[in-house]
PDB file of C-alpha atoms in Angstrom:
ATOM      1  CA  ASP A   1     -33.633  55.027  39.709  1.00 86.00           C
ATOM      2  CA  VAL A   2     -34.413  55.045  36.004  1.00 87.00           C
ATOM      3  CA  GLN A   3     -32.057  57.285  34.096  1.00 94.00           C
ATOM      4  CA  LEU A   4     -31.569  58.106  30.438  1.00 96.00           C
ATOM      5  CA  GLN A   5     -28.651  60.074  29.141  1.00 96.00           C
ATOM      6  CA  ALA A   6     -28.541  61.416  25.620  1.00 97.00           C
ATOM      7  CA  SER A   7     -25.256  62.420  24.055  1.00 98.00           C
ATOM      8  CA  GLY A   8     -23.553  62.892  20.731  1.00 98.00           C
ATOM      9  CA  GLY A   9     -24.961  66.201  19.602  1.00 98.00           C
ATOM     10  CA  GLY A  10     -22.837  68.932  18.127  1.00 98.00           C
ATOM     11  CA  LEU A  11     -22.295  71.305  15.250  1.00 98.00           C
ATOM     12  CA  VAL A  12     -22.143  69.849  11.770  1.00 98.00           C
ATOM     13  CA  GLN A  13     -22.383  71.216   8.263  1.00 98.00           C
ATOM     14  CA  THR A  14     -25.217  70.433   5.872  1.00 98.00           C
ATOM     15  CA  GLY A  15     -24.772  66.944   4.522  1.00 98.00           C
ATOM     16  CA  GLY A  16     -22.771  65.798   7.503  1.00 98.00           C
ATOM     17  CA  SER A  17     -23.452  63.020   9.984  1.00 98.00           C
ATOM     18  CA  LEU A  18     -23.821  62.563  13.707  1.00 98.00           C
ATOM     19  CA  ARG A  19     -24.532  59.591  15.908  1.00 98.00           C
ATOM     20  CA  LEU A  20     -26.590  60.172  18.995  1.00 98.00           C
ATOM     21  CA  SER A  21     -26.506  57.785  21.929  1.00 98.00           C
ATOM     22  CA  CYS A  22     -29.096  57.140  24.598  1.00 97.00           C
ATOM     23  CA  ALA A  23     -27.708  55.245  27.558  1.00 96.00           C
ATOM     24  CA  GLY A  24     -30.156  53.857  30.062  1.00 93.00           C
ATOM     25  CA  SER A  25     -29.935  52.495  33.569  1.00 92.00           C
ATOM     26  CA  GLY A  26     -32.313  51.324  36.254  1.00 90.00           C
ATOM     27  CA  PHE A  27     -34.477  49.209  33.978  1.00 85.00           C
ATOM     28  CA  THR A  28     -34.243  46.248  31.662  1.00 80.00           C
ATOM     29  CA  PHE A  29     -33.437  47.684  28.275  1.00 77.00           C
ATOM     30  CA  GLY A  30     -34.819  44.712  26.433  1.00 80.00           C
ATOM     31  CA  ASP A  31     -38.312  45.335  27.808  1.00 85.00           C
ATOM     32  CA  VAL A  32     -38.890  48.887  26.609  1.00 90.00           C
ATOM     33  CA  ALA A  33     -39.246  51.026  23.532  1.00 95.00           C
ATOM     34  CA  ILE A  34     -36.785  53.857  23.117  1.00 96.00           C
ATOM     35  CA  GLY A  35     -37.799  56.854  21.094  1.00 97.00           C
ATOM     36  CA  TRP A  36     -35.876  59.816  19.787  1.00 98.00           C
ATOM     37  CA  PHE A  37     -37.652  63.135  19.705  1.00 98.00           C
ATOM     38  CA  ARG A  38     -36.560  66.637  18.850  1.00 98.00           C
ATOM     39  CA  GLN A  39     -37.724  70.058  19.815  1.00 98.00           C
ATOM     40  CA  VAL A  40     -37.062  73.597  18.737  1.00 98.00           C
ATOM     41  CA  PRO A  41     -38.118  76.670  20.712  1.00 95.00           C
ATOM     42  CA  GLY A  42     -41.779  77.438  20.350  1.00 96.00           C
ATOM     43  CA  LYS A  43     -42.688  74.094  18.883  1.00 97.00           C
ATOM     44  CA  GLU A  44     -43.905  70.834  20.308  1.00 97.00           C
ATOM     45  CA  ARG A  45     -41.618  67.888  20.756  1.00 97.00           C
ATOM     46  CA  GLU A  46     -41.824  65.717  17.664  1.00 97.00           C
ATOM     47  CA  GLY A  47     -41.045  62.058  17.210  1.00 98.00           C
ATOM     48  CA  VAL A  48     -38.081  61.223  15.019  1.00 98.00           C
ATOM     49  CA  SER A  49     -37.678  57.478  15.453  1.00 98.00           C
ATOM     50  CA  CYS A  50     -38.405  54.671  17.852  1.00 97.00           C
ATOM     51  CA  ILE A  51     -37.233  51.129  18.411  1.00 96.00           C
ATOM     52  CA  SER A  52     -38.969  48.435  20.380  1.00 93.00           C
ATOM     53  CA  ARG A  53     -36.227  46.498  22.121  1.00 85.00           C
ATOM     54  CA  ARG A  54     -38.675  43.674  22.774  1.00 85.00           C
ATOM     55  CA  ASP A  55     -39.300  42.765  19.142  1.00 87.00           C
ATOM     56  CA  GLY A  56     -36.959  45.015  17.197  1.00 88.00           C
ATOM     57  CA  MET A  57     -39.662  46.971  15.417  1.00 94.00           C
ATOM     58  CA  THR A  58     -38.631  50.420  14.295  1.00 96.00           C
ATOM     59  CA  TRP A  59     -40.535  53.498  13.250  1.00 97.00           C
ATOM     60  CA  TYR A  60     -39.418  56.691  11.553  1.00 98.00           C
ATOM     61  CA  ALA A  61     -40.894  60.067  10.902  1.00 98.00           C
ATOM     62  CA  ASP A  62     -41.168  60.915   7.240  1.00 98.00           C
ATOM     63  CA  SER A  63     -38.489  63.561   7.734  1.00 97.00           C
ATOM     64  CA  ALA A  64     -36.065  60.955   9.061  1.00 98.00           C
ATOM     65  CA  ARG A  65     -36.790  57.942   6.898  1.00 98.00           C
ATOM     66  CA  GLY A  66     -33.930  57.147   4.561  1.00 98.00           C
ATOM     67  CA  ARG A  67     -31.473  59.411   6.365  1.00 98.00           C
ATOM     68  CA  PHE A  68     -31.602  58.266   9.988  1.00 98.00           C
ATOM     69  CA  THR A  69     -31.127  54.789  11.402  1.00 98.00           C
ATOM     70  CA  ILE A  70     -32.046  53.697  14.903  1.00 98.00           C
ATOM     71  CA  SER A  71     -30.370  50.728  16.514  1.00 96.00           C
ATOM     72  CA  GLY A  72     -29.706  49.304  19.928  1.00 93.00           C
ATOM     73  CA  ASP A  73     -27.104  47.395  21.894  1.00 91.00           C
ATOM     74  CA  ASP A  74     -28.628  45.624  24.855  1.00 87.00           C
ATOM     75  CA  THR A  75     -25.211  44.703  26.205  1.00 89.00           C
ATOM     76  CA  LYS A  76     -24.535  48.405  26.645  1.00 92.00           C
ATOM     77  CA  ASN A  77     -28.117  49.449  27.439  1.00 92.00           C
ATOM     78  CA  THR A  78     -27.746  51.994  24.665  1.00 95.00           C
ATOM     79  CA  VAL A  79     -29.803  53.026  21.664  1.00 96.00           C
ATOM     80  CA  TYR A  80     -28.211  54.931  18.827  1.00 98.00           C
ATOM     81  CA  LEU A  81     -29.556  57.283  16.214  1.00 98.00           C
ATOM     82  CA  GLN A  82     -27.284  57.522  13.203  1.00 98.00           C
ATOM     83  CA  MET A  83     -28.124  60.696  11.346  1.00 98.00           C
ATOM     84  CA  ASN A  84     -26.800  61.172   7.839  1.00 98.00           C
ATOM     85  CA  SER A  85     -27.351  63.827   5.187  1.00 98.00           C
ATOM     86  CA  LEU A  86     -28.208  66.339   7.846  1.00 98.00           C
ATOM     87  CA  LYS A  87     -30.115  69.463   6.915  1.00 98.00           C
ATOM     88  CA  PRO A  88     -30.465  72.810   8.675  1.00 98.00           C
ATOM     89  CA  GLU A  89     -34.053  71.901   9.532  1.00 97.00           C
ATOM     90  CA  ASP A  90     -32.725  69.024  11.614  1.00 98.00           C
ATOM     91  CA  THR A  91     -31.361  71.570  14.061  1.00 98.00           C
ATOM     92  CA  ALA A  92     -32.995  70.935  17.430  1.00 98.00           C
ATOM     93  CA  VAL A  93     -32.494  69.557  20.899  1.00 98.00           C
ATOM     94  CA  TYR A  94     -32.807  65.817  20.638  1.00 98.00           C
ATOM     95  CA  TYR A  95     -34.269  63.806  23.501  1.00 98.00           C
ATOM     96  CA  CYS A  96     -34.588  60.110  24.090  1.00 97.00           C
ATOM     97  CA  GLY A  97     -37.486  58.625  25.957  1.00 97.00           C
ATOM     98  CA  ALA A  98     -38.333  55.193  27.293  1.00 95.00           C
ATOM     99  CA  ALA A  99     -41.783  53.672  27.118  1.00 94.00           C
ATOM    100  CA  ALA A 100     -42.916  50.476  28.799  1.00 90.00           C
ATOM    101  CA  VAL A 101     -45.516  49.978  26.099  1.00 84.00           C
ATOM    102  CA  VAL A 102     -45.781  51.683  22.746  1.00 80.00           C
ATOM    103  CA  LEU A 103     -48.165  50.979  19.937  1.00 83.00           C
ATOM    104  CA  SER A 104     -47.371  51.605  16.315  1.00 86.00           C
ATOM    105  CA  ARG A 105     -49.936  54.371  16.072  1.00 90.00           C
ATOM    106  CA  HIS A 106     -48.624  56.112  19.190  1.00 94.00           C
ATOM    107  CA  TRP A 107     -44.853  55.890  18.900  1.00 96.00           C
ATOM    108  CA  ALA A 108     -44.434  59.557  17.988  1.00 96.00           C
ATOM    109  CA  GLU A 109     -46.559  60.911  20.837  1.00 96.00           C
ATOM    110  CA  PRO A 110     -44.458  62.077  23.801  1.00 96.00           C
ATOM    111  CA  LYS A 111     -47.234  61.355  26.320  1.00 95.00           C
ATOM    112  CA  TRP A 112     -46.694  57.616  25.943  1.00 94.00           C
ATOM    113  CA  TYR A 113     -43.121  57.813  27.223  1.00 96.00           C
ATOM    114  CA  ASP A 114     -42.415  57.341  30.897  1.00 93.00           C
ATOM    115  CA  TYR A 115     -38.870  58.606  31.215  1.00 95.00           C
ATOM    116  CA  TRP A 116     -36.772  61.176  29.404  1.00 96.00           C
ATOM    117  CA  GLY A 117     -33.126  62.027  29.038  1.00 91.00           C
ATOM    118  CA  GLN A 118     -31.810  65.559  29.348  1.00 93.00           C
ATOM    119  CA  GLY A 119     -31.425  66.309  25.630  1.00 95.00           C
ATOM    120  CA  THR A 120     -28.496  66.931  23.351  1.00 98.00           C
ATOM    121  CA  LEU A 121     -28.240  69.848  20.937  1.00 98.00           C
ATOM    122  CA  VAL A 122     -27.776  69.228  17.239  1.00 98.00           C
ATOM    123  CA  THR A 123     -26.932  72.234  15.089  1.00 98.00           C
ATOM    124  CA  VAL A 124     -26.683  71.901  11.326  1.00 98.00           C
ATOM    125  CA  SER A 125     -25.140  74.874   9.598  1.00 97.00           C
ATOM    126  CA  SER A 126     -26.014  75.818   6.034  1.00 92.00           C
TER     127      SER A 126
END
């Protein structure tokens, strides 16, 4: 079975850092794209960042560019999202998703992802 498990969330003050992890099993990590999304109550899930493990391409939302860094370790089947300079508006449940195929223009659209982890809560206090 394909499984994704997101972890690393927590409570942090404004300006602090967190590193989220997305551990996958049941598929070949090097063949997929892994995206990080976030969602707050009442709003749609929004794309934060994505990495194509096949060719190493990365994408970032404007809100994340310059503060967040996505990376992967195929030996551990894990993708990380290093989040620095956190702001209260970064508060959300963060999910990771796996997509067999993702195009540059679609990376931030949840419908292109085939599998999802359970989410990890990030709370940034002001």
